Amino acid sequence: MHSLPSLRQFSLCSVAFAAMAIWTPSQAAETSDESATALSEVVVTAEKRETNLQKTPIAITAMSGEQLETRRIQSLADLVTGGVPGLRVTPFASRPFSLILNIRGVGVMIDTNQPARDPGVGVYVDGVYLGRPQGLNAGLMDVQGFEVLKGPQGTLFGRNTEGGALNIITRKPSGVGRLEVIAGLGNFGSYRTEVHLDFPEYNDIRLKLDGALAGRDGIVDNPLAGASAFGENERRGLRGQVEWRPSDAFTALYAYDASRDASSNLFSYNVSKGSNRLAPITPTLPSRVKTSPVGIPLQPSIGTQSGHALTLTWDMLPELTLKSISSYRELYQDQFSNSISGSVFTPNGPFARYSLALFDQEQYSQEIQAIGETDRLQYVVGALAYHEEVGDMAQTYNSMQFNVDGTAVSLTPAGPNIKPIAIDLPILFPTAGVDRASRATTDSYGVYGQATYTPAWLDDRLHVTAGLRWTQDAKEGVLTVVNNALPVDAFGKSRVLGFEESWSRIDPMINISFDASPDVMIYGKWSTGYKSGGANSRSLSYQAFDPEEIEMYEVGLKSEFLDRRLRINIAAYWGTYKDFQVDFTAPYYSYDANGNLITGSSTTRTTTDTINAPGDGEVRGFEADVFAVPLEGLTLSASYAYSDVSIPATLNPFPTFVTGVGMVLATVPTRIYQQFTPEHAFTGSVDYARPFQDFTLRVHLDGTWDSGSYATDRDPSPVLAAIKSQDGMVFNGRISLADIELSSSVNVTVSIWSRNLLDAEYLYARNISATNGVTGAFNEPRTFGFEARVRY
C-alpha cells in the first residue's frame, strides 16, 4: 500500500514553518498587479543580454518561476509528458535520474551512460554549462526564468547545442530582508519543503540561502520485503549566494550549490506477448498496476552533484560591460535498475536483469564576455575554455530464478558468482563481472562574436545580425574492460584500447529582422550547430566517430495586437542533418583452437559501435504560440509544434554469421527513425485571477498532447515494423488563495494541485519485437496535494 506522509515528513514541514518565527523582515514581499488587462512583457537573455521576447528574433519559449510553480514543474523530469511543444524530455531506460533531451527532434542522445559521448541540447544554469544528462532531474530551486532556445545555438552557446539550449536563471540576492517558506503534502506519501532566505544588505554584501527537500513513495509497489518500490524518490538541495557590490559599476557573485537525489527506476511492462514463453507469475500487463506481480531486488540510485561559480560583472563604460564566469562542478551517479519486462521463462531459468552502473564526472570552465552597444550597433564577443573528466563502469546479473513451472520464484543472491576484474572505480556487486569500464577527457576552446546593426534608413526598422564562432574540441579516452576482461584489439591481443581525436569547426549565423510596425516583427535566420564526436564505450573497437551537425533556416513572426491583449508568435524551419551518429551492433563470436566458430557463441553484449551515417538528413517543422487576455484577469495560451526529421538509411558495416554461408555483410540499408520526436504536439492553458478584499483567487488548468513517437530507432526485423508510443492527453490543475494578508509584512498562499487530473493512461514509451511482443512504460497516475507558501 502507498503510505501516508510519515511523522518525519510532518516534522520537516513543521520545522520549516517554525523558521519564520526567527526572522524579522524589513519589507513585505512584492505582489503582482492583478488589475492588468494586457500581457506582461517577457524578458529573456538568449543573446547574452536582457531583451524583450517580442524584439528577439529567435524562436523561444519562456516561463517565469511563478509559471513553473503554477504548473508544478519542480525539475526537468516533470516535463516528461510535455509542457513545451518542441522540447521532449524522456528518462533513459525508465531511469528518471538520467534524461534524454531533444528540441525539434534534434540532439537526441539515447545512451546517457557514455563518458565519450555528448547530448545535443545544452543546459545552462546562470551561464554555466552542465556537461552531463545525469542529475538533470535535480530540483529547480527558486528559478527566476526558464528559456527554451529552439534551433541551433552554435554561435553564442557553442558545442552540443545543435538542437538548441535550455537557459535557466535563478533568483539572485536582492539585498532586502525576505523569507519565503513552502510546505506541502500529497498522495503517494509525497512531501515538499523549501526555504528561501534573503538577508538585508550589509557593507555592500548581499547574501541569499535556498534549501529544498522533497520526495514521495513509489507509484508501483514491490512485494519483495526490504526492496524499494518503483518510482520512489527523495531530493535534497542547497544553494548559497554571496554578492559584493563595492560600486554601482562592479559586482562579484559567488554561488555554491549541492544536491542529492535518491530515485528508483520506473516500472516497465510486458504489454502483449511475443514468441517467448512467459511464466504464469510474470504475465502480460496491458494497463497500469499498483503492485508488481513479482517482487525483485531494487534499491534507490544515488546521485550527488555540487558546484562553485564566480561571476564578475564590470560596467567599464556606460556602453560596455565585461563579464567573467568561472565554474567548477562534480557529479556522481550510481545506478540500480531492475525489471521483469521481457523476462523469458525456462524451467528453473534466471530472469530480472539487474543493471548496475556507476558514473562520475568533474568539469571546470571559464568564459569571458564583452557586451556593448553604440547608437546603431549592439555586440557581444567572448571566449570559453571547458575541461571535463568522466568515468563509468557497469555490471549486470539476473537477480531472480523461476521454479520448474513458472508459478514461483526465488532470489539468486550470489549472482553469477564471477570475480569482477579490478578497475579504478568501486565495484557495486561483489560476485558479478564488470561488463565495461572506461574513462574520457574533453578539452574545448571557443571564441565567438555576434553583432546587430540597425541602419539609419527605413526609419530604424531593419536589423541585421551576424555571428561567428570558432571551436576546437579535443577528446581522448581509454576502454579498460569489456565483458570482465581486457579488450581485444584487431590483431587478437588483449590490451587497454584508447582513442585520441580533435575537431575544429566554425559556426556562423545570419539573422535579418524587420519591424513591420511597432508591434509586429518578421525575421529570417540561418544558423548551424553540432554535437561533438567521441567514441562508444559499449564497443569492441573503441573507434572514434565525428561530430554530428545541422544547418537550419528559420523564418518567423512575432506580433501583438489589441493593446497587447493578443500575442501571436510563429516560426517555420527547415534544414539539413549531416554525419548523423548511428549505433550498430557488431556481434562477437568465439572460435576454437582450429579457428572454427563455436556454435551458439554469438553475443551482442557490449558490442555496439557508432558510425556517422552517409548522406544528408532533413529537418523541418512549424511552431505557433498564441497568448490572449480576453477579460480582466483571464489569460489563455495555446502552443503547437509540428516536427519532421528524416535520417538517411544506413548500411550496417558489421558482418553477421549465417549458417552454411559464413560471415555476411548487409546489402540493404537500415531505415533509421528519430526517437522521442512526436510529429504533432500541443499545449494549452487557462489562468484566471480574481482579487478580493483580503486575498486573490487564482485558478490554473493546462493540458498537453502529442501524437506519439518512436522509442527505438529502427524496425526490429525486416518483417516487423517499429511502433510509436500511444498518443495521450494529460491535464494539470491548481487552485490558490493567494496573498492572504496576515499582517502588514506577512502574506500566505494556500493551494491545492493535481497533475494528470483525469488520471489519463497511455504508453509514453513503447517497443515491439517478435520475441518479447510489446513492452513499454506508462505515464504516471494522478497525483494531487496541498501546499502553503508564507512570505515575510
mmCIF file with all atom_site columns, N, CA and C in Angstrom, residues 34 70-71 633-636 685-690 692 696-702 732-738 750-752 757:
data_model
loop_
_atom_site.group_PDB
_atom_site.id
_atom_site.type_symbol
_atom_site.label_atom_id
_atom_site.label_alt_id
_atom_site.label_comp_id
_atom_site.label_asym_id
_atom_site.label_entity_id
_atom_site.label_seq_id
_atom_site.pdbx_PDB_ins_code
_atom_site.Cartn_x
_atom_site.Cartn_y
_atom_site.Cartn_z
_atom_site.occupancy
_atom_site.B_iso_or_equiv
_atom_site.pdbx_formal_charge
_atom_site.auth_seq_id
_atom_site.auth_comp_id
_atom_site.auth_asym_id
_atom_site.auth_atom_id
_atom_site.pdbx_PDB_model_num
ATOM 1  N N  . GLU A 1 34  ? -2.943  42.613 -10.121 1.00 0.00 ? 34  GLU A N  1
ATOM 2  C CA . GLU A 1 34  ? -3.961  41.765 -10.714 1.00 0.00 ? 34  GLU A CA 1
ATOM 3  C C  . GLU A 1 34  ? -4.951  42.550 -11.576 1.00 0.00 ? 34  GLU A C  1
ATOM 4  N N  . THR A 1 70  ? 3.222   27.293 -10.804 1.00 0.00 ? 70  THR A N  1
ATOM 5  C CA . THR A 1 70  ? 1.807   27.064 -11.072 1.00 0.00 ? 70  THR A CA 1
ATOM 6  C C  . THR A 1 70  ? 1.583   25.710 -11.739 1.00 0.00 ? 70  THR A C  1
ATOM 7  N N  . ARG A 1 71  ? 2.481   25.355 -12.643 1.00 0.00 ? 71  ARG A N  1
ATOM 8  C CA . ARG A 1 71  ? 2.376   24.066 -13.336 1.00 0.00 ? 71  ARG A CA 1
ATOM 9  C C  . ARG A 1 71  ? 3.013   22.931 -12.546 1.00 0.00 ? 71  ARG A C  1
ATOM 10 N N  . GLY A 1 633 ? -8.085  39.646 -15.876 1.00 0.00 ? 633 GLY A N  1
ATOM 11 C CA . GLY A 1 633 ? -7.747  38.532 -15.011 1.00 0.00 ? 633 GLY A CA 1
ATOM 12 C C  . GLY A 1 633 ? -7.718  37.183 -15.686 1.00 0.00 ? 633 GLY A C  1
ATOM 13 N N  . LEU A 1 634 ? -8.144  37.080 -16.942 1.00 0.00 ? 634 LEU A N  1
ATOM 14 C CA . LEU A 1 634 ? -8.193  35.803 -17.642 1.00 0.00 ? 634 LEU A CA 1
ATOM 15 C C  . LEU A 1 634 ? -7.121  35.779 -18.741 1.00 0.00 ? 634 LEU A C  1
ATOM 16 N N  . THR A 1 635 ? -6.237  34.783 -18.676 1.00 0.00 ? 635 THR A N  1
ATOM 17 C CA . THR A 1 635 ? -5.180  34.618 -19.675 1.00 0.00 ? 635 THR A CA 1
ATOM 18 C C  . THR A 1 635 ? -5.289  33.238 -20.290 1.00 0.00 ? 635 THR A C  1
ATOM 19 N N  . LEU A 1 636 ? -5.314  33.200 -21.624 1.00 0.00 ? 636 LEU A N  1
ATOM 20 C CA . LEU A 1 636 ? -5.375  31.956 -22.366 1.00 0.00 ? 636 LEU A CA 1
ATOM 21 C C  . LEU A 1 636 ? -4.093  31.794 -23.169 1.00 0.00 ? 636 LEU A C  1
ATOM 22 N N  . SER A 1 685 ? -3.350  26.348 -21.988 1.00 0.00 ? 685 SER A N  1
ATOM 23 C CA . SER A 1 685 ? -3.557  26.659 -20.570 1.00 0.00 ? 685 SER A CA 1
ATOM 24 C C  . SER A 1 685 ? -4.577  27.770 -20.406 1.00 0.00 ? 685 SER A C  1
ATOM 25 N N  . VAL A 1 686 ? -5.201  27.764 -19.239 1.00 0.00 ? 686 VAL A N  1
ATOM 26 C CA . VAL A 1 686 ? -6.140  28.807 -18.820 1.00 0.00 ? 686 VAL A CA 1
ATOM 27 C C  . VAL A 1 686 ? -5.719  29.267 -17.440 1.00 0.00 ? 686 VAL A C  1
ATOM 28 N N  . ASP A 1 687 ? -5.546  30.574 -17.265 1.00 0.00 ? 687 ASP A N  1
ATOM 29 C CA . ASP A 1 687 ? -5.220  31.149 -15.958 1.00 0.00 ? 687 ASP A CA 1
ATOM 30 C C  . ASP A 1 687 ? -6.219  32.252 -15.643 1.00 0.00 ? 687 ASP A C  1
ATOM 31 N N  . TYR A 1 688 ? -6.762  32.181 -14.450 1.00 0.00 ? 688 TYR A N  1
ATOM 32 C CA . TYR A 1 688 ? -7.724  33.200 -14.030 1.00 0.00 ? 688 TYR A CA 1
ATOM 33 C C  . TYR A 1 688 ? -7.327  33.719 -12.658 1.00 0.00 ? 688 TYR A C  1
ATOM 34 N N  . ALA A 1 689 ? -7.340  35.040 -12.503 1.00 0.00 ? 689 ALA A N  1
ATOM 35 C CA . ALA A 1 689 ? -7.030  35.676 -11.218 1.00 0.00 ? 689 ALA A CA 1
ATOM 36 C C  . ALA A 1 689 ? -8.126  36.684 -10.899 1.00 0.00 ? 689 ALA A C  1
ATOM 37 N N  . ARG A 1 690 ? -8.685  36.600 -9.697  1.00 0.00 ? 690 ARG A N  1
ATOM 38 C CA . ARG A 1 690 ? -9.762  37.494 -9.266  1.00 0.00 ? 690 ARG A CA 1
ATOM 39 C C  . ARG A 1 690 ? -9.425  38.040 -7.889  1.00 0.00 ? 690 ARG A C  1
ATOM 40 N N  . PHE A 1 692 ? -9.889  39.770 -4.374  1.00 0.00 ? 692 PHE A N  1
ATOM 41 C CA . PHE A 1 692 ? -10.915 40.068 -3.376  1.00 0.00 ? 692 PHE A CA 1
ATOM 42 C C  . PHE A 1 692 ? -10.301 41.004 -2.348  1.00 0.00 ? 692 PHE A C  1
ATOM 43 N N  . THR A 1 696 ? -6.413  36.914 -3.235  1.00 0.00 ? 696 THR A N  1
ATOM 44 C CA . THR A 1 696 ? -6.650  36.793 -4.672  1.00 0.00 ? 696 THR A CA 1
ATOM 45 C C  . THR A 1 696 ? -6.900  35.326 -4.999  1.00 0.00 ? 696 THR A C  1
ATOM 46 N N  . LEU A 1 697 ? -7.969  35.055 -5.723  1.00 0.00 ? 697 LEU A N  1
ATOM 47 C CA . LEU A 1 697 ? -8.261  33.704 -6.181  1.00 0.00 ? 697 LEU A CA 1
ATOM 48 C C  . LEU A 1 697 ? -7.534  33.472 -7.506  1.00 0.00 ? 697 LEU A C  1
ATOM 49 N N  . ARG A 1 698 ? -6.771  32.407 -7.563  1.00 0.00 ? 698 ARG A N  1
ATOM 50 C CA . ARG A 1 698 ? -6.068  32.045 -8.796  1.00 0.00 ? 698 ARG A CA 1
ATOM 51 C C  . ARG A 1 698 ? -6.467  30.616 -9.182  1.00 0.00 ? 698 ARG A C  1
ATOM 52 N N  . VAL A 1 699 ? -6.807  30.448 -10.443 1.00 0.00 ? 699 VAL A N  1
ATOM 53 C CA . VAL A 1 699 ? -7.164  29.140 -10.978 1.00 0.00 ? 699 VAL A CA 1
ATOM 54 C C  . VAL A 1 699 ? -6.325  28.879 -12.221 1.00 0.00 ? 699 VAL A C  1
ATOM 55 N N  . HIS A 1 700 ? -5.710  27.702 -12.268 1.00 0.00 ? 700 HIS A N  1
ATOM 56 C CA . HIS A 1 700 ? -4.883  27.338 -13.431 1.00 0.00 ? 700 HIS A CA 1
ATOM 57 C C  . HIS A 1 700 ? -5.258  25.955 -13.934 1.00 0.00 ? 700 HIS A C  1
ATOM 58 N N  . LEU A 1 701 ? -5.350  25.801 -15.248 1.00 0.00 ? 701 LEU A N  1
ATOM 59 C CA . LEU A 1 701 ? -5.572  24.499 -15.882 1.00 0.00 ? 701 LEU A CA 1
ATOM 60 C C  . LEU A 1 701 ? -4.721  24.451 -17.146 1.00 0.00 ? 701 LEU A C  1
ATOM 61 N N  . ASP A 1 702 ? -3.956  23.381 -17.309 1.00 0.00 ? 702 ASP A N  1
ATOM 62 C CA . ASP A 1 702 ? -3.213  23.206 -18.566 1.00 0.00 ? 702 ASP A CA 1
ATOM 63 C C  . ASP A 1 702 ? -3.361  21.781 -19.050 1.00 0.00 ? 702 ASP A C  1
ATOM 64 N N  . ASN A 1 732 ? -3.428  19.179 -16.065 1.00 0.00 ? 732 ASN A N  1
ATOM 65 C CA . ASN A 1 732 ? -2.901  19.521 -14.744 1.00 0.00 ? 732 ASN A CA 1
ATOM 66 C C  . ASN A 1 732 ? -3.639  20.756 -14.243 1.00 0.00 ? 732 ASN A C  1
ATOM 67 N N  . GLY A 1 733 ? -3.838  20.852 -12.936 1.00 0.00 ? 733 GLY A N  1
ATOM 68 C CA . GLY A 1 733 ? -4.583  21.986 -12.425 1.00 0.00 ? 733 GLY A CA 1
ATOM 69 C C  . GLY A 1 733 ? -4.083  22.456 -11.070 1.00 0.00 ? 733 GLY A C  1
ATOM 70 N N  . ARG A 1 734 ? -4.456  23.692 -10.741 1.00 0.00 ? 734 ARG A N  1
ATOM 71 C CA . ARG A 1 734 ? -4.084  24.278 -9.454  1.00 0.00 ? 734 ARG A CA 1
ATOM 72 C C  . ARG A 1 734 ? -5.092  25.371 -9.102  1.00 0.00 ? 734 ARG A C  1
ATOM 73 N N  . ILE A 1 735 ? -5.506  25.398 -7.841  1.00 0.00 ? 735 ILE A N  1
ATOM 74 C CA . ILE A 1 735 ? -6.370  26.461 -7.323  1.00 0.00 ? 735 ILE A CA 1
ATOM 75 C C  . ILE A 1 735 ? -5.695  27.036 -6.087  1.00 0.00 ? 735 ILE A C  1
ATOM 76 N N  . SER A 1 736 ? -5.570  28.362 -6.048  1.00 0.00 ? 736 SER A N  1
ATOM 77 C CA . SER A 1 736 ? -4.860  29.018 -4.948  1.00 0.00 ? 736 SER A CA 1
ATOM 78 C C  . SER A 1 736 ? -5.681  30.169 -4.394  1.00 0.00 ? 736 SER A C  1
ATOM 79 N N  . LEU A 1 737 ? -5.600  30.311 -3.081  1.00 0.00 ? 737 LEU A N  1
ATOM 80 C CA . LEU A 1 737 ? -5.995  31.556 -2.415  1.00 0.00 ? 737 LEU A CA 1
ATOM 81 C C  . LEU A 1 737 ? -4.689  32.256 -2.086  1.00 0.00 ? 737 LEU A C  1
ATOM 82 N N  . ALA A 1 738 ? -4.405  33.308 -2.851  1.00 0.00 ? 738 ALA A N  1
ATOM 83 C CA . ALA A 1 738 ? -3.069  33.900 -2.824  1.00 0.00 ? 738 ALA A CA 1
ATOM 84 C C  . ALA A 1 738 ? -3.059  35.222 -2.064  1.00 0.00 ? 738 ALA A C  1
ATOM 85 N N  . VAL A 1 750 ? -2.272  29.550 -0.095  1.00 0.00 ? 750 VAL A N  1
ATOM 86 C CA . VAL A 1 750 ? -2.564  28.122 0.066   1.00 0.00 ? 750 VAL A CA 1
ATOM 87 C C  . VAL A 1 750 ? -3.108  27.607 -1.262  1.00 0.00 ? 750 VAL A C  1
ATOM 88 N N  . SER A 1 751 ? -2.718  26.384 -1.616  1.00 0.00 ? 751 SER A N  1
ATOM 89 C CA . SER A 1 751 ? -3.063  25.844 -2.936  1.00 0.00 ? 751 SER A CA 1
ATOM 90 C C  . SER A 1 751 ? -3.392  24.370 -2.834  1.00 0.00 ? 751 SER A C  1
ATOM 91 N N  . ILE A 1 752 ? -4.283  23.938 -3.709  1.00 0.00 ? 752 ILE A N  1
ATOM 92 C CA . ILE A 1 752 ? -4.440  22.522 -3.996  1.00 0.00 ? 752 ILE A CA 1
ATOM 93 C C  . ILE A 1 752 ? -4.064  22.324 -5.457  1.00 0.00 ? 752 ILE A C  1
ATOM 94 N N  . LEU A 1 757 ? -4.789  15.231 -13.926 1.00 0.00 ? 757 LEU A N  1
ATOM 95 C CA . LEU A 1 757 ? -6.025  15.454 -13.187 1.00 0.00 ? 757 LEU A CA 1
ATOM 96 C C  . LEU A 1 757 ? -7.082  14.384 -13.464 1.00 0.00 ? 757 LEU A C  1
#
